[in-house]
Amino acid sequence: MLDIERMVINMTGAQALIKVLEQNKTTTIFGYPGAANGPIYDELSKSTIKHILTRQEQGAAHAASGYARVTGKVGVCMATSGPGATNLITGIATAYMDSIPIVAITGQVSTQEIGRDVFQEVDITGATAPFCKHNYLVKDANKLVKIVNEAFYIASTGRPGPVLIDIPIDIQQKEISFLQDFKPDIRGYKPTYEGHGLQIKKIIKAIQHAQRPVICAGGGVIASNASQELLAIAEKVGIPIVTTLMGISAFPATHTLYLGMIGSHGVYAANKAVANADLLIVMGARAGDRATAQADKFARQAQIVHIDIDPAEIGKNLGANIPIVGDVKTILTQMLKHITISYKQEWTDNVVRWKQENAKKDSAKKDAPYVSPQYVLNVLSQLTKGEAIVTTEVGQNQIWAANNYKPTVPGYFLTSGGLGTMGYGLPAAIGAKLGAPDKEVITISGDGSFQMNMQELATIKQWGADVKILLFNNARLGMVRELQKMRFKSNYYATTLDGNPDFVKIAAAYDIPAEKVVQNAAVEETLKRALAYNGSYLIEFSIDPEESTL
Amino acid sequence: MAKHTLAVLVENHAGVLSRVAGLFSRRGFNIDSLAVGVTEDPNISRMTIVVDGDDYTVEQVNKQLNKLIDVIKIRQLDGSDSVTRELALVKVNANSNTRSEIIQIVDIFRAKIVDVSKNTLTIEMTGPGSKIAALEDMLKQFGIKEMVRTGTVAIERGNQVIRTEGSEG
């Protein structure tokens, strides 16, 4: 692979694009064609890359994200200029907030026409600059190959994130010389992987001296594939683990040392452990507002260690006593070399007791007139052993899933943590299924979120993406309604979804078998039926509108 | 709040200025002034950005700017150890009665008259912001018709240089 073969071939920009995508190991693209990306699609039809036509461009971006998260590769999505490009925006912003590596490729009007407000023209590089890791408007066809290589490199290294490439149609058509094997070297972009030795020594010392240490794992642990190292350190020292929303699945949820998610929507034991800790090691997390609630009151008794690959995250939301910049996996590996055992038995015993004391009693009554979502998720955890790939939407369904489903495989819990995008779960599940066809993929949904991108049922049908859909239907926008209950004196407004369709019939229209479950007694049997079915399946659960999130 | 001067080396291509400016507005940072021009290397532009804010803000500005792929290097300049200059062009009312007095003031400030008409004088002034403010103050009495300023540019004193490839002086 290191053999740099500088073979020059003449080809069009579109041909070069497809070739360089193939070189970057792209095998699947999620997209939607249009006029301004016509030449790209013409070439795509001749390539080995599989193109998955979604039903809206936002679906393509989320699917690319789901695909990236389960494969560890860069997800690629494509759209035409103007409305095609703007429809990608929510997906790009979602990927940015959650640091997911995707490359978005948009068609653009020809270079001579840019700036004249021609048909389907929009300044997509300007529009996406605030929530892209980087973006490019290709003005010189000869730079196209270099740009695409850079885009993949930037998206997948350092703190991952989305990169957009906007390609005018004349650039796609222009004849260029293709120069092979370009190795990106960007002087303004040199991510740090190795942790500073002195800081590592300080962390080790802090761990040895701490009486009540806690590790808070964020999405960065999953992004850097550091779950094994995390497990090793936790077990060696006996450090309880809490996670952020993005960190869920970084540590096996069934493990004794796992306490659950922290924050305003987190669980009691996790928050109590953080509040009582004398050492908190935050890794691969930006300590966002939902995780810390109030940053100044967060872990007040603790000395704080902050490990992150993005230097800008250190000190942004959380003051750290021992900051360290670098890749979580690399740093944990460095730490493991020096750490000597000092198991904190008393502390772990305490913490585990808090966890057991406050474990929700399974109160699901078999004959209640509604289904308990917590019960559904508990049964699902047992049936799948937490090994399924689970995606969520946003709202009550997300928090129910976060606090009750027990994932055991790192990276197999896919949710929109930062942006909180309703409509993420279904297309992300499609992307995940196409990335890992042998895995069970389940999307946890609410009736509000499901209808945000319900059109993607057609994508499931067309591409045989076998996704199981668990739909919690309370005919409400449950989380907003709860907000209205608590903050606006129960003045419920615009949170009733009276126009809901019959979801079983909707599924049937796409040849997806579906059932409605109204009692807990039928939950287990129905879930088993759905999981055993070879193909997509939808289960609608009737949920009490008064059912609370926590 | 204190003013901080940042020297920022960036790739010299289209869109960089808008990325930098966009970052400031997006993150709620206040720019006091921003001046940009090409350096001795035609592929690199240098921005001098004067930021208004506390230490936390300046640290964040620094880190967030560093995250931009097009930003190559950032250095915070120490006021006492660097030369800062700004250029201003001032058009003031001037008639036969006031003209000589204005010229005297201009001389005292070591500024220059760059244009003259029957009822105006245009003055070019280079210096740190405070000196320009002082001149402006003196010229107010005659009536300033128009004034334009470049924003601050700054360079370190002595052997210190800011380069792209590790080889700093």
CSV table of C-alpha atoms in Angstrom, one decimal, chain A residues 145-422:
chain,number,residue,atom,x,y,z
A,145,VAL,CA,-8.9,14.2,-6.0
A,146,LYS,CA,-6.8,15.9,-3.4
A,147,ILE,CA,-9.9,17.4,-1.8
A,148,VAL,CA,-11.8,14.1,-1.6
A,149,ASN,CA,-8.7,12.4,0.0
A,150,GLU,CA,-8.4,15.3,2.5
A,151,ALA,CA,-12.1,15.1,3.2
A,152,PHE,CA,-11.9,11.4,4.2
A,153,TYR,CA,-8.8,12.0,6.2
A,154,ILE,CA,-10.3,15.0,8.1
A,155,ALA,CA,-13.6,13.2,8.7
A,156,SER,CA,-12.1,10.1,10.2
A,157,THR,CA,-9.1,11.4,12.2
A,158,GLY,CA,-8.7,13.4,15.3
A,159,ARG,CA,-12.2,14.2,16.6
A,160,PRO,CA,-14.3,12.7,13.8
A,161,GLY,CA,-17.0,14.8,12.1
A,162,PRO,CA,-18.8,15.5,8.9
A,163,VAL,CA,-17.0,17.1,5.8
A,164,LEU,CA,-18.9,18.4,2.9
A,165,ILE,CA,-17.7,18.7,-0.7
A,166,ASP,CA,-19.7,20.8,-3.1
A,167,ILE,CA,-18.9,20.0,-6.7
A,168,PRO,CA,-20.2,22.3,-9.5
A,169,ILE,CA,-21.5,20.4,-12.5
A,170,ASP,CA,-18.9,21.7,-14.9
A,171,ILE,CA,-16.2,20.4,-12.6
A,172,GLN,CA,-17.9,17.0,-12.7
A,173,GLN,CA,-17.7,17.1,-16.5
A,174,LYS,CA,-14.2,18.5,-16.9
A,175,GLU,CA,-11.4,16.3,-18.2
A,176,ILE,CA,-8.5,16.0,-15.8
A,177,SER,CA,-5.4,14.0,-15.2
A,178,PHE,CA,-5.9,11.6,-12.3
A,179,LEU,CA,-2.9,11.4,-10.0
A,180,GLN,CA,-3.0,8.3,-7.9
A,181,ASP,CA,-2.2,7.7,-4.2
A,182,PHE,CA,-2.2,11.1,-2.6
A,183,LYS,CA,-1.4,11.1,1.0
A,184,PRO,CA,-3.0,14.0,2.8
A,185,ASP,CA,-0.7,16.4,4.6
A,186,ILE,CA,-2.5,19.5,5.9
A,187,ARG,CA,-0.3,21.9,7.8
A,188,GLY,CA,-3.3,23.4,9.7
A,189,TYR,CA,-4.5,20.0,10.9
A,190,LYS,CA,-2.3,17.8,13.1
A,191,PRO,CA,-4.4,16.0,15.7
A,192,THR,CA,-2.7,14.8,18.9
A,193,TYR,CA,-3.1,11.1,19.7
A,194,GLU,CA,-0.4,10.5,22.3
A,195,GLY,CA,-1.0,11.8,25.8
A,196,HIS,CA,1.6,13.9,27.5
A,197,GLY,CA,3.7,11.7,29.7
A,198,LEU,CA,3.8,14.1,32.7
A,199,GLN,CA,0.0,14.4,32.7
A,200,ILE,CA,-0.4,10.6,32.6
A,201,LYS,CA,1.8,10.3,35.6
A,202,LYS,CA,-0.3,12.9,37.4
A,203,ILE,CA,-3.5,10.9,36.5
A,204,ILE,CA,-2.0,7.7,37.8
A,205,LYS,CA,-1.0,9.3,41.0
A,206,ALA,CA,-4.5,10.8,41.4
A,207,ILE,CA,-6.0,7.4,40.9
A,208,GLN,CA,-3.7,5.7,43.5
A,209,HIS,CA,-4.6,8.4,46.0
A,210,ALA,CA,-8.3,8.7,45.4
A,211,GLN,CA,-10.7,7.1,47.7
A,212,ARG,CA,-13.9,7.6,45.6
A,213,PRO,CA,-12.9,7.6,41.9
A,214,VAL,CA,-15.5,7.6,39.1
A,215,ILE,CA,-15.0,7.4,35.4
A,216,CYS,CA,-17.4,9.2,33.1
A,217,ALA,CA,-17.2,7.7,29.6
A,218,GLY,CA,-18.4,9.7,26.6
A,219,GLY,CA,-18.8,9.0,22.9
A,220,GLY,CA,-15.1,9.5,22.5
A,221,VAL,CA,-14.5,6.1,24.1
A,222,ILE,CA,-16.6,4.5,21.4
A,223,ALA,CA,-15.1,6.7,18.6
A,224,SER,CA,-11.5,5.7,19.6
A,225,ASN,CA,-12.5,2.0,20.1
A,226,ALA,CA,-11.3,2.1,23.7
A,227,SER,CA,-13.9,0.0,25.5
A,228,GLN,CA,-11.5,-2.9,26.2
A,229,GLU,CA,-8.9,-0.6,27.8
A,230,LEU,CA,-11.7,1.1,29.8
A,231,LEU,CA,-12.9,-2.3,31.0
A,232,ALA,CA,-9.4,-3.2,32.0
A,233,ILE,CA,-8.8,-0.1,34.0
A,234,ALA,CA,-12.2,-0.2,35.7
A,235,GLU,CA,-11.7,-3.8,36.8
A,236,LYS,CA,-8.1,-3.4,37.8
A,237,VAL,CA,-8.8,-0.4,40.1
A,238,GLY,CA,-12.5,-1.0,40.8
A,239,ILE,CA,-13.6,2.3,39.4
A,240,PRO,CA,-17.4,2.7,38.9
A,241,ILE,CA,-18.4,3.8,35.4
A,242,VAL,CA,-21.0,6.3,34.5
A,243,THR,CA,-21.6,7.5,30.9
A,244,THR,CA,-23.0,10.4,29.0
A,245,LEU,CA,-25.8,9.8,26.5
A,246,MET,CA,-23.2,9.4,23.8
A,247,GLY,CA,-21.1,7.1,26.0
A,248,ILE,CA,-23.9,4.5,26.4
A,249,SER,CA,-22.5,1.1,25.3
A,250,ALA,CA,-18.9,2.1,25.8
A,251,PHE,CA,-19.0,-0.1,28.9
A,252,PRO,CA,-21.2,-3.2,29.2
A,253,ALA,CA,-24.5,-2.2,30.8
A,254,THR,CA,-24.7,-5.5,32.6
A,255,HIS,CA,-21.4,-5.1,34.4
A,256,THR,CA,-21.5,-4.6,38.2
A,257,LEU,CA,-19.4,-1.5,38.0
A,258,TYR,CA,-21.7,0.2,35.5
A,259,LEU,CA,-24.0,2.7,37.1
A,260,GLY,CA,-25.8,4.2,34.1
A,261,MET,CA,-26.2,7.6,32.4
A,262,ILE,CA,-25.6,10.8,34.3
A,263,GLY,CA,-27.3,14.2,34.0
A,264,SER,CA,-30.8,15.7,34.1
A,265,HIS,CA,-32.2,12.6,32.4
A,266,GLY,CA,-29.8,10.1,33.9
A,267,VAL,CA,-30.2,7.7,36.8
A,268,TYR,CA,-29.9,8.2,40.5
A,269,ALA,CA,-26.9,6.0,41.3
A,270,ALA,CA,-24.8,7.5,38.5
A,271,ASN,CA,-25.5,11.1,39.6
A,272,LYS,CA,-25.0,10.2,43.2
A,273,ALA,CA,-21.6,8.6,42.5
A,274,VAL,CA,-20.5,11.7,40.6
A,275,ALA,CA,-21.7,14.0,43.4
A,276,ASN,CA,-19.8,12.0,46.0
A,277,ALA,CA,-16.6,11.3,44.0
A,278,ASP,CA,-13.3,12.7,45.0
A,279,LEU,CA,-11.8,11.9,41.6
A,280,LEU,CA,-13.8,12.1,38.4
A,281,ILE,CA,-12.1,11.0,35.1
A,282,VAL,CA,-14.1,12.4,32.2
A,283,MET,CA,-13.0,10.8,28.9
A,284,GLY,CA,-14.1,11.5,25.4
A,285,ALA,CA,-16.9,13.7,26.6
A,286,ARG,CA,-17.5,17.4,26.3
A,287,ALA,CA,-19.5,17.5,29.5
A,288,GLY,CA,-22.5,19.1,27.9
A,289,ASP,CA,-25.3,20.9,29.7
A,290,ARG,CA,-27.5,17.8,29.8
A,291,ALA,CA,-24.8,15.7,31.3
A,292,THR,CA,-23.7,18.2,34.0
A,293,ALA,CA,-27.0,20.0,34.6
A,294,GLN,CA,-25.1,22.9,36.2
A,295,ALA,CA,-21.4,22.8,35.4
A,296,ASP,CA,-20.4,24.7,38.6
A,297,LYS,CA,-22.2,22.2,40.8
A,298,PHE,CA,-21.0,19.2,38.9
A,299,ALA,CA,-18.8,16.8,40.9
A,300,ARG,CA,-18.0,19.5,43.4
A,301,GLN,CA,-16.0,17.3,45.7
A,302,ALA,CA,-13.9,15.8,43.0
A,303,GLN,CA,-10.6,16.5,41.4
A,304,ILE,CA,-11.4,16.4,37.7
A,305,VAL,CA,-9.3,14.7,35.0
A,306,HIS,CA,-10.4,15.5,31.5
A,307,ILE,CA,-9.2,13.4,28.6
A,308,ASP,CA,-10.2,14.5,25.1
A,309,ILE,CA,-8.7,14.6,21.6
A,310,ASP,CA,-10.2,18.0,21.0
A,311,PRO,CA,-8.2,20.6,22.9
A,312,ALA,CA,-11.1,23.1,22.6
A,313,GLU,CA,-13.2,20.8,24.8
A,314,ILE,CA,-10.8,21.0,27.7
A,315,GLY,CA,-12.0,23.9,29.8
A,316,LYS,CA,-14.9,24.8,27.6
A,317,ASN,CA,-17.7,23.4,29.8
A,318,LEU,CA,-15.8,21.9,32.7
A,319,GLY,CA,-12.8,23.2,34.6
A,320,ALA,CA,-10.2,20.3,34.8
A,321,ASN,CA,-7.5,19.9,37.4
A,322,ILE,CA,-5.6,17.5,35.2
A,323,PRO,CA,-6.3,18.1,31.5
A,324,ILE,CA,-4.8,15.8,28.9
A,325,VAL,CA,-5.2,16.1,25.1
A,326,GLY,CA,-5.1,12.9,23.1
A,327,ASP,CA,-6.9,9.8,21.9
A,328,VAL,CA,-8.7,8.0,24.7
A,329,LYS,CA,-7.5,4.5,23.6
A,330,THR,CA,-3.9,5.6,23.3
A,331,ILE,CA,-4.0,7.4,26.6
A,332,LEU,CA,-5.7,4.4,28.4
A,333,THR,CA,-3.1,2.1,26.9
A,334,GLN,CA,-0.3,4.4,28.2
A,335,MET,CA,-2.0,4.5,31.6
A,336,LEU,CA,-2.4,0.7,31.8
A,337,LYS,CA,1.4,0.3,31.5
A,338,HIS,CA,2.0,2.2,34.7
A,339,ILE,CA,-1.1,1.5,36.9
A,340,THR,CA,-0.6,-0.7,39.9
A,341,ILE,CA,-3.6,-2.3,41.6
A,342,SER,CA,-5.2,-0.3,44.4
A,343,TYR,CA,-8.7,-1.7,44.4
A,344,LYS,CA,-11.2,0.6,46.1
A,345,GLN,CA,-13.4,-2.0,47.6
A,346,GLU,CA,-15.3,0.1,50.1
A,347,TRP,CA,-16.3,2.7,47.6
A,348,THR,CA,-17.3,0.2,44.9
A,349,ASP,CA,-19.4,-1.7,47.5
A,350,ASN,CA,-21.2,1.6,48.4
A,351,VAL,CA,-21.8,2.6,44.8
A,352,VAL,CA,-23.1,-0.8,43.9
A,353,ARG,CA,-25.5,-0.7,46.9
A,354,TRP,CA,-26.9,2.7,45.7
A,355,LYS,CA,-27.5,1.1,42.3
A,356,GLN,CA,-29.3,-1.9,43.8
A,357,GLU,CA,-31.4,0.2,46.2
A,358,ASN,CA,-32.7,2.3,43.4
A,359,ALA,CA,-33.1,-0.3,40.7
A,360,LYS,CA,-36.7,0.3,39.5
A,361,LYS,CA,-38.9,-2.5,40.6
A,362,ASP,CA,-40.5,-4.1,37.6
A,363,SER,CA,-43.9,-2.7,38.2
A,364,ALA,CA,-45.3,-3.8,34.9
A,365,LYS,CA,-48.8,-5.1,35.6
A,366,LYS,CA,-49.8,-7.8,33.2
A,367,ASP,CA,-53.4,-6.5,32.8
A,368,ALA,CA,-52.8,-2.8,32.9
A,369,PRO,CA,-54.6,-1.0,30.0
A,370,TYR,CA,-51.2,0.3,28.6
A,371,VAL,CA,-47.8,-1.1,28.0
A,372,SER,CA,-44.8,-0.1,30.1
A,373,PRO,CA,-42.0,1.1,27.9
A,374,GLN,CA,-39.4,0.2,30.6
A,375,TYR,CA,-40.7,-3.3,30.6
A,376,VAL,CA,-40.5,-3.6,26.8
A,377,LEU,CA,-36.9,-2.5,26.9
A,378,ASN,CA,-36.0,-4.8,29.8
A,379,VAL,CA,-37.5,-7.8,27.9
A,380,LEU,CA,-35.8,-6.6,24.7
A,381,SER,CA,-32.4,-6.5,26.6
A,382,GLN,CA,-33.0,-10.1,27.8
A,383,LEU,CA,-34.0,-11.4,24.4
A,384,THR,CA,-31.2,-9.8,22.5
A,385,LYS,CA,-28.6,-10.1,25.4
A,386,GLY,CA,-27.9,-6.5,24.6
A,387,GLU,CA,-26.1,-7.6,21.5
A,388,ALA,CA,-28.5,-6.0,18.9
A,389,ILE,CA,-27.8,-2.7,17.3
A,390,VAL,CA,-30.3,-0.3,18.7
A,391,THR,CA,-31.1,3.2,17.4
A,392,THR,CA,-33.4,5.6,19.0
A,393,GLU,CA,-35.4,8.6,18.1
A,394,VAL,CA,-35.6,11.7,20.3
A,395,GLY,CA,-38.0,12.4,23.1
A,396,GLN,CA,-39.3,10.1,25.8
A,397,ASN,CA,-38.4,7.0,23.7
A,398,GLN,CA,-34.7,8.1,23.8
A,399,ILE,CA,-34.5,8.4,27.5
A,400,TRP,CA,-36.5,5.2,28.1
A,401,ALA,CA,-34.1,3.4,25.9
A,402,ALA,CA,-31.0,5.0,27.4
A,403,ASN,CA,-31.9,4.1,30.9
A,404,ASN,CA,-33.5,0.7,30.4
A,405,TYR,CA,-32.0,-1.1,27.3
A,406,LYS,CA,-28.7,-2.7,28.3
A,407,PRO,CA,-26.3,-2.8,25.4
A,408,THR,CA,-23.3,-5.0,25.8
A,409,VAL,CA,-21.5,-4.3,22.5
A,410,PRO,CA,-19.5,-1.1,22.2
A,411,GLY,CA,-21.0,1.3,19.6
A,412,TYR,CA,-24.2,-0.6,19.2
A,413,PHE,CA,-26.4,2.1,20.8
A,414,LEU,CA,-27.0,4.8,18.2
A,415,THR,CA,-28.8,8.0,19.2
A,416,SER,CA,-28.7,11.7,18.4
A,417,GLY,CA,-27.1,12.9,21.6
A,418,GLY,CA,-26.0,16.4,20.9
A,419,LEU,CA,-28.5,17.9,18.4
A,420,GLY,CA,-31.4,15.8,19.6
A,421,THR,CA,-32.8,15.1,16.1
A,422,MET,CA,-36.3,13.6,15.9
